[in-house]
Structure formats: C-alpha cells, structure tokens
mmCIF file of C-alpha atoms in Angstrom:
data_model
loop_
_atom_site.group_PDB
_atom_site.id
_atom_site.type_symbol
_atom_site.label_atom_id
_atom_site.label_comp_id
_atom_site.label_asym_id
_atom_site.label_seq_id
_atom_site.Cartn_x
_atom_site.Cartn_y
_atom_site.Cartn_z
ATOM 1 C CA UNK A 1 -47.572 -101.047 229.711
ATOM 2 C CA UNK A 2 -45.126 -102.460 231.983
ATOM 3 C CA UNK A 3 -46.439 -105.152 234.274
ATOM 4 C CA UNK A 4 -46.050 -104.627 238.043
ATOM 5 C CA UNK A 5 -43.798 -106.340 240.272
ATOM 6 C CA UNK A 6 -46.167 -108.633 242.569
ATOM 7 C CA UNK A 7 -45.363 -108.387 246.416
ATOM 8 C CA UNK A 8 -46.737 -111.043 249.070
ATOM 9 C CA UNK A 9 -47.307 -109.346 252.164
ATOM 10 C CA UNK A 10 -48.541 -111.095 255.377
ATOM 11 C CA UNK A 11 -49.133 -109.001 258.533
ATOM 12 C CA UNK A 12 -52.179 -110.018 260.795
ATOM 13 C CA UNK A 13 -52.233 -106.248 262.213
ATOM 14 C CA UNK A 14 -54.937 -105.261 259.662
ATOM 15 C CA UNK A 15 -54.126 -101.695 260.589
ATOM 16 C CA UNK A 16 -50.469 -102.059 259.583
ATOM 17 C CA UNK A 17 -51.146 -104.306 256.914
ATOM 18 C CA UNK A 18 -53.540 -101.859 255.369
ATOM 19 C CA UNK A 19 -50.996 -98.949 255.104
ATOM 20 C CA UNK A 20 -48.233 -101.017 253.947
ATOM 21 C CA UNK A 21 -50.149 -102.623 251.057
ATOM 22 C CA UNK A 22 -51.275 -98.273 250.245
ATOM 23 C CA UNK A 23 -47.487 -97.522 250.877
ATOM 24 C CA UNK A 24 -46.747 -100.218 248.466
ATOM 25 C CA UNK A 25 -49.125 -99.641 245.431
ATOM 26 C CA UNK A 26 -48.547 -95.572 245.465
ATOM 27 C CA UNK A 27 -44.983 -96.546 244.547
ATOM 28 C CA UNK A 28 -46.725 -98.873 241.996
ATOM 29 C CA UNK A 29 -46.091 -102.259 243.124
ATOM 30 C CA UNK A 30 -49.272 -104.650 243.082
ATOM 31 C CA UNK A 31 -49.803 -106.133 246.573
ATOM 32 C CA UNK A 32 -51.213 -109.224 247.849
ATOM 33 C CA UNK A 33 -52.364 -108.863 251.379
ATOM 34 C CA UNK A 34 -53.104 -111.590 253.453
ATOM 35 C CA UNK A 35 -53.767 -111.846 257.475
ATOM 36 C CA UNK A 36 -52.976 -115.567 258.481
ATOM 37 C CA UNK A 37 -50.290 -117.983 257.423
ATOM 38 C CA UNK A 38 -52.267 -120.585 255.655
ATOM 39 C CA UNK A 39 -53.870 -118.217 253.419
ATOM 40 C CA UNK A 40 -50.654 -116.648 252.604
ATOM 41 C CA UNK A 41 -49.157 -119.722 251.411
ATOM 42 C CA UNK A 42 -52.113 -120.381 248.811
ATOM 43 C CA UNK A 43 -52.060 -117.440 247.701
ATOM 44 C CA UNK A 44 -48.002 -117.816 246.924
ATOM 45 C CA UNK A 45 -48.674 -120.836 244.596
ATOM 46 C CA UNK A 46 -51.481 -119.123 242.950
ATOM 47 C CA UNK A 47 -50.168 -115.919 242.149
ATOM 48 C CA UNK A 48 -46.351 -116.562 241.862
ATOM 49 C CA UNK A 49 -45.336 -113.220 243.349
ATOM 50 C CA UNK A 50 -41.685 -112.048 243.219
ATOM 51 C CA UNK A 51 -41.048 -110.778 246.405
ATOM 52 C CA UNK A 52 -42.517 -111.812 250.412
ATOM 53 C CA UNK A 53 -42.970 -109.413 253.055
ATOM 54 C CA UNK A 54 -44.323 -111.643 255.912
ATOM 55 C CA UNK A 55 -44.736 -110.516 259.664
ATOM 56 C CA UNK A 56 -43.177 -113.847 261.628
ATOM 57 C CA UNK A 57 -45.984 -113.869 264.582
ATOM 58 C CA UNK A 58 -49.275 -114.875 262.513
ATOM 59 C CA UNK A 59 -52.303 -116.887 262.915
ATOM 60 C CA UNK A 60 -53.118 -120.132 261.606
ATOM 61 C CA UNK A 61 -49.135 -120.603 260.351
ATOM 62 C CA UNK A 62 -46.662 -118.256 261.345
ATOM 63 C CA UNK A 63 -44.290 -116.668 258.853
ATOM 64 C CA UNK A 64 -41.022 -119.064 259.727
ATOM 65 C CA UNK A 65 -43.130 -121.656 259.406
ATOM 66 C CA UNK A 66 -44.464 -120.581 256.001
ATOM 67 C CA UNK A 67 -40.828 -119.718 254.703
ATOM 68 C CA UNK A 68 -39.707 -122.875 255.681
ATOM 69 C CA UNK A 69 -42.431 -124.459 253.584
ATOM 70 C CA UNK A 70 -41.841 -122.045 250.307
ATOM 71 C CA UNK A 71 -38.254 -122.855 250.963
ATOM 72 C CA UNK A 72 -38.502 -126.714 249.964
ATOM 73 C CA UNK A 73 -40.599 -124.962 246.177
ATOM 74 C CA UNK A 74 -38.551 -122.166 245.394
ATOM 75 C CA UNK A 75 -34.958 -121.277 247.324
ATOM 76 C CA UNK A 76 -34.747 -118.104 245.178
ATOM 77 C CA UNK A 77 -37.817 -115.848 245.738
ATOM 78 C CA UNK A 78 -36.386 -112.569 248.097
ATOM 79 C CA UNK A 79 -38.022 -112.805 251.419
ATOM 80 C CA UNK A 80 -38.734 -109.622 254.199
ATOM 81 C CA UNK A 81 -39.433 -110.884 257.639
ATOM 82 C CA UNK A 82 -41.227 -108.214 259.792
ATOM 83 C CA UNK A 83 -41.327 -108.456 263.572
ATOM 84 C CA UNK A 84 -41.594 -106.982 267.309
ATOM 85 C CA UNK A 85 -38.923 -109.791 268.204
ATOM 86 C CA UNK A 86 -35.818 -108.407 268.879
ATOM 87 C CA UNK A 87 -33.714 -111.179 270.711
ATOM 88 C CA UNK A 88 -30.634 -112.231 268.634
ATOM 89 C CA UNK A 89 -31.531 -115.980 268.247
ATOM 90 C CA UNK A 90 -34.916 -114.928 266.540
ATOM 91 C CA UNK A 91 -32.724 -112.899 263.955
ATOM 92 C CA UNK A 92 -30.522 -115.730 263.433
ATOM 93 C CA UNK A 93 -33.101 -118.200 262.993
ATOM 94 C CA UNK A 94 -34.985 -116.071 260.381
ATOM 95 C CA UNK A 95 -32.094 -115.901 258.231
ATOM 96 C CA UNK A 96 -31.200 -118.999 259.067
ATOM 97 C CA UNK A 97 -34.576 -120.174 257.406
ATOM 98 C CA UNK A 98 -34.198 -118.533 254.213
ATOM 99 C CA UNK A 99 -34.848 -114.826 255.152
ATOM 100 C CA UNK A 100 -32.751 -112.312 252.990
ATOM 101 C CA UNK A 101 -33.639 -109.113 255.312
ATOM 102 C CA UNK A 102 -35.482 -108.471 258.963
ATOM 103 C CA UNK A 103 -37.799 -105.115 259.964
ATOM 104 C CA UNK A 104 -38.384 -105.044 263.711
ATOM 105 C CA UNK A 105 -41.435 -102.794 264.207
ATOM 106 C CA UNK A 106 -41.821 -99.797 264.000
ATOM 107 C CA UNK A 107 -40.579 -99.538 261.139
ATOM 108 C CA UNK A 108 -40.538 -96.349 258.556
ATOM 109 C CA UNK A 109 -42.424 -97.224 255.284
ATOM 110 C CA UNK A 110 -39.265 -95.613 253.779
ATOM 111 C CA UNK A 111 -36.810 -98.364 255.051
ATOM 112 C CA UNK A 112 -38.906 -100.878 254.172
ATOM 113 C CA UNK A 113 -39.292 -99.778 250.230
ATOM 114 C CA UNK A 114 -35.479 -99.117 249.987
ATOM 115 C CA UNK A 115 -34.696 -103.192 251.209
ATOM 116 C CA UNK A 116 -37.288 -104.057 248.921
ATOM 117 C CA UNK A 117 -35.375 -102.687 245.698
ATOM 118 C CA UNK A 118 -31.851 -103.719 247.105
ATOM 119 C CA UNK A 119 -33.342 -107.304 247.580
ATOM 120 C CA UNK A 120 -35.088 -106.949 243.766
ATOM 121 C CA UNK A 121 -31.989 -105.473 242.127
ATOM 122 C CA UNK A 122 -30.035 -108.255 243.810
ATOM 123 C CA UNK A 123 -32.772 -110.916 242.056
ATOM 124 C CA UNK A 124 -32.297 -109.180 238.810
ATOM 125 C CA UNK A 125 -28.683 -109.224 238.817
ATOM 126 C CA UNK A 126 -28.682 -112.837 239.950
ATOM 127 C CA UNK A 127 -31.062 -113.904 236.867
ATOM 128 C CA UNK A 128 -29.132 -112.358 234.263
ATOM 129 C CA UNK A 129 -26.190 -113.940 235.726
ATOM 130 C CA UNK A 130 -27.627 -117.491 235.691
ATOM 131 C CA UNK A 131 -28.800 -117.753 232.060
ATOM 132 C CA UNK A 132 -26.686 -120.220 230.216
ATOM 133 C CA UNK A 133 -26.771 -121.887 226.433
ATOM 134 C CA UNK A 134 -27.423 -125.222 226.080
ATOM 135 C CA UNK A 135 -26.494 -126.361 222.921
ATOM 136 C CA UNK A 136 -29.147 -124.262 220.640
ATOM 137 C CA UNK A 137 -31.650 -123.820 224.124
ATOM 138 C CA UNK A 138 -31.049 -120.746 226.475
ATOM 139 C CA UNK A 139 -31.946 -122.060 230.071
ATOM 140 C CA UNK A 140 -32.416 -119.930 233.063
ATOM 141 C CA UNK A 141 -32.471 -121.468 236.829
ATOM 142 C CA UNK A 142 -34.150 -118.159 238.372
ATOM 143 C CA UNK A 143 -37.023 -118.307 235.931
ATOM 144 C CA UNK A 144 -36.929 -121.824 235.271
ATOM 145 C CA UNK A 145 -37.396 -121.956 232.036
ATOM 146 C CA UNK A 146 -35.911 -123.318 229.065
ATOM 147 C CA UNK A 147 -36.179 -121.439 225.812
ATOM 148 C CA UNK A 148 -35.532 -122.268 222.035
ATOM 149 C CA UNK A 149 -36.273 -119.388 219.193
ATOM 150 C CA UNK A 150 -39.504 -118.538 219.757
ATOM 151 C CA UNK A 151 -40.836 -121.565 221.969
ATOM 152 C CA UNK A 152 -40.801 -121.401 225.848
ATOM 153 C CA UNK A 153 -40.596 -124.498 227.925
ATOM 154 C CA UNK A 154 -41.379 -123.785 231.887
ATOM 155 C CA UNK A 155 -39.569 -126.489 233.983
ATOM 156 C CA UNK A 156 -40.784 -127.715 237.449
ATOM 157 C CA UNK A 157 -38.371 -126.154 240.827
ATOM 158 C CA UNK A 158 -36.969 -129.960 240.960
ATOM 159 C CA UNK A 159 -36.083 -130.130 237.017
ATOM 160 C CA UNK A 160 -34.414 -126.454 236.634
ATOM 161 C CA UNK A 161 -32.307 -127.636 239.738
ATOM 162 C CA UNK A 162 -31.063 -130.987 238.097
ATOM 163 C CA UNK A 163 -30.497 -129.584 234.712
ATOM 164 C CA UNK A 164 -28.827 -126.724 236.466
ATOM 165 C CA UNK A 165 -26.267 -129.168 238.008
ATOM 166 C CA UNK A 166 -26.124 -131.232 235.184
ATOM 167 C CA UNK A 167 -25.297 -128.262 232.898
ATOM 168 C CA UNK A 168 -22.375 -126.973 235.531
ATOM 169 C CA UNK A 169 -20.425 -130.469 234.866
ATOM 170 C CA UNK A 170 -21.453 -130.456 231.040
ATOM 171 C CA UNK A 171 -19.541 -132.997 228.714
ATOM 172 C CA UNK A 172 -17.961 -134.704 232.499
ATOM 173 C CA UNK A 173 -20.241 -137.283 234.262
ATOM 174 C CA UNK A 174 -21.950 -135.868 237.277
ATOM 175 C CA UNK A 175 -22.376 -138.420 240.404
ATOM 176 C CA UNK A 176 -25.134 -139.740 240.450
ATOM 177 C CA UNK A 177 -25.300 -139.962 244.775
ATOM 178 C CA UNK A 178 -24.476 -136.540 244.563
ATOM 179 C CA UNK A 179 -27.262 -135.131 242.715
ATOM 180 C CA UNK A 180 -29.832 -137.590 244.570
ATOM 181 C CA UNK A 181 -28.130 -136.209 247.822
ATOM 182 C CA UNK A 182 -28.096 -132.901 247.450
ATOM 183 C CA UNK A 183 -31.447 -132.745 245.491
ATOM 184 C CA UNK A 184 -33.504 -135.341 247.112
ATOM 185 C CA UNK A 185 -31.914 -135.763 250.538
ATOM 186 C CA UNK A 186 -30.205 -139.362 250.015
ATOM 187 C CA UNK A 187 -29.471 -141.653 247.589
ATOM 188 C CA UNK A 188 -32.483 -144.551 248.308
ATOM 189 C CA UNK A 189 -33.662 -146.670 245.033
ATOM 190 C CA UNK A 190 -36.970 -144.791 245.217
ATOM 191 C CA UNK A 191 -35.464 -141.525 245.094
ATOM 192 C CA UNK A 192 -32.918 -142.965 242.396
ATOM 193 C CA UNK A 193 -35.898 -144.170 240.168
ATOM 194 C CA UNK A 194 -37.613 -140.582 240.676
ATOM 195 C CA UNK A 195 -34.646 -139.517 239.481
ATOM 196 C CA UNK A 196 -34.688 -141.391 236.434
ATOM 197 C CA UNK A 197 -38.238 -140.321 235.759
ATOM 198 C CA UNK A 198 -36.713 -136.213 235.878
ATOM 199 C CA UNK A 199 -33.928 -137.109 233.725
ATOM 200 C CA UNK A 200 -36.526 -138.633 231.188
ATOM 201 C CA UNK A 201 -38.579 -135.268 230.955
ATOM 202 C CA UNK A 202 -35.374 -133.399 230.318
ATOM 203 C CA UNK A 203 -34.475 -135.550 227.470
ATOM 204 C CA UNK A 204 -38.087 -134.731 226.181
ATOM 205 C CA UNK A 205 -37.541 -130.943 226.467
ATOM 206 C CA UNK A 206 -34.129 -130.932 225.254
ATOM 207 C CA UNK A 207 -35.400 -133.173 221.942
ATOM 208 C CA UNK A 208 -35.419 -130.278 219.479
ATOM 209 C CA UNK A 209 -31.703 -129.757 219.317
ATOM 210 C CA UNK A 210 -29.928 -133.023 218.294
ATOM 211 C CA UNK A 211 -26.364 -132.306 219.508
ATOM 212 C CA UNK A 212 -27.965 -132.148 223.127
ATOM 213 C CA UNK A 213 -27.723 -135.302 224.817
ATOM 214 C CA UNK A 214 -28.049 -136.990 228.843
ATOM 215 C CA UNK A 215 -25.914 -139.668 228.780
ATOM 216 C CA UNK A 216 -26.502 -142.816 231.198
ATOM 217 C CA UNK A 217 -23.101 -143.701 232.240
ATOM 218 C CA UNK A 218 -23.924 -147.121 233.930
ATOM 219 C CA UNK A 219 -22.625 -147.187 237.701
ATOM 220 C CA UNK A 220 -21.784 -143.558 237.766
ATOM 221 C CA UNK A 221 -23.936 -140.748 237.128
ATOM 222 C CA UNK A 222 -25.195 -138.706 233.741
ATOM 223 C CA UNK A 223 -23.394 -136.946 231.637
ATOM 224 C CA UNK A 224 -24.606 -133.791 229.625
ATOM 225 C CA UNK A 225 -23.525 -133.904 225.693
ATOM 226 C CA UNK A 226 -24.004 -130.059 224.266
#
C-alpha cells in the first residue's frame, strides 16, 4: 500500500477549511487541518508533512509569520499561501518569505489541486536531482539523509546543509567564513566552535567508509577527502 502524501493545511474559516481538507482526501491525500497559527506550527514538527497550504490572515500566528519560522528548519518543504489580500506588495512579500504559489479566495478546489501536484512534481524532480555519492554513502539534501547499503543515517536541517556545501567543493578547501556566513549568519567564535561541533558529527556518520575524510586545513576552512 502506498503511503499518502501528508498536506498541512491552515485556514481559520472552519467552513472552508472543512471542504478543502474533504476536497483533499477524496483525491487521496491525508490532511492535517488546523485553525490558528500556533497550532499549525506544532503540528509541522510533529508530523513532518510534505506540502503547506496555509491561509495568511490567522489567529494566534498568522501564516507569514509561521512560514517565516518553518523557513529558518526546512527551506525546501513546497508552501501554498491562501488569501482575500489582493494588493501587489502582499503577493510580493509572500513569496518573498518563502511562498512557492498564492490562491486569493475564492478559489476553485480544482486550481488549487492542480498547483499542488506542479509544486510536488517540482519537489520530486528536485530530490532526485540532489542525491549525490559520497565516497561509498549516497547523501540526499531534500531528505536529509545519508545512506550506506542497507543502513540509514537521518541528518539534522543544519548538518545536510554543511555537508551539502562541503560535498559541492569536495577534494578543494571550502572557506571556512563562508560556510559560518552563509549557514549561521556571521563568522563569531561561538558560531565557529558550533561549527566545529557539526563538523565532528559528520566525521562520526561518515566513519564507515575509510576513504571519506573532513580535513581541518588550519586558517582556512575544511576540506572533503572522498
């Protein structure tokens, strides 16, 4: 039995909320239906869906606000904005957040389950794309996870996205102010020590395969052996 692609949806319009979700699981998606913000966002790092339909004027945490949050765990997941706003600058600050699509109400149930598959057939697409070998281990950034034969390693958001940039610049040294910018936000000695603590996990996960090394290059950066 195949499992069934997990939508988020958020809409505080219990009415429309209630339809969507039906909409939804006839076409045999399984829904998650919240009506506030905060209880959205819980039930995102609980349930790990793969796809966020979120209405942007909500209760308690409204859904730019929310994205903006998920944003800073996982820049990947495909996000649906849906909203009665219609000025330009609302649009632009939506995407601007991390939104992939926008649905101004009303909306036919129709559109709305066509954007869904372009934006999951986009995600597909873009995981296939970004699995690369490792030496002996298959990594993918999407998934985050880190495979070798049979065993599975899951990584956290923050250690797919520094072996990912470590693994575009293998056998070269990679700056190290470049990963602690882009990655942490600057290059401080407490975020350059919480670095150090990341790389040290790697090296743990990568152990199995002995041709796989990080490399401290002293005063420049890490360098990826494979």
């Amino acid at each position: 039995m195949t499992d069934k692609i997990k939508i988020l949806l958020a809409e505080d319009e219990t009415a429309l909320g209630t339809i969507i979700k039906e909409s939804l699981e006839t076409r045999g998606f399984e829904v998650l239906f919240c009506t506030n913000g905060e209880q959205a966002l819980i039930t995102y790092r609980t349930e790990k869906p793969e796809l966020l339909v979120l209405d942007v004027m909500m209760p308690k945490k409204d859904g730019f606000t929310l994205v903006k949050e998920i944003r800073t765990e996982n820049d990947k997941i495909p996000v649906i904005f849906l909203t009665s706003k219609s000025r330009t600058e609302d649009v632009v600050e939506g995407f601007g957040l991390g939104g992939n699509d926008y649905l101004k109400k009303p909306f036919s149930m129709e559109e709305l389950i066509v954007r869904i598959h372009a934006l999951l057939d986009r995600k597909r697409k873009r995981e296939s794309s970004e699995e690369v070998n490792i030496g002996k281990y298959r990594f993918n950034l999407s998934k985050q996870k880190l495979v070798l034969g049979e065993k599975e390693q899951t990584l956290t958001h923050r250690e797919a996205q520094l072996l990912f940039h470590l693994s575009e610049n293998r056998n070269a040294v990679t700056d190290r102010s470049l990963i602690l910018t882009q990655l942490w936000g600057n290059d401080d000695f407490f975020n350059a020590r919480s670095m150090d603590v990341f790389i040290t996990k790697l090296r743990k996960k990568l152990s199995e395969d002995e041709t796989v090394e990080i490399l401290n290059i002293r005063g420049y950066g890490y360098k990826l052996v494979c």
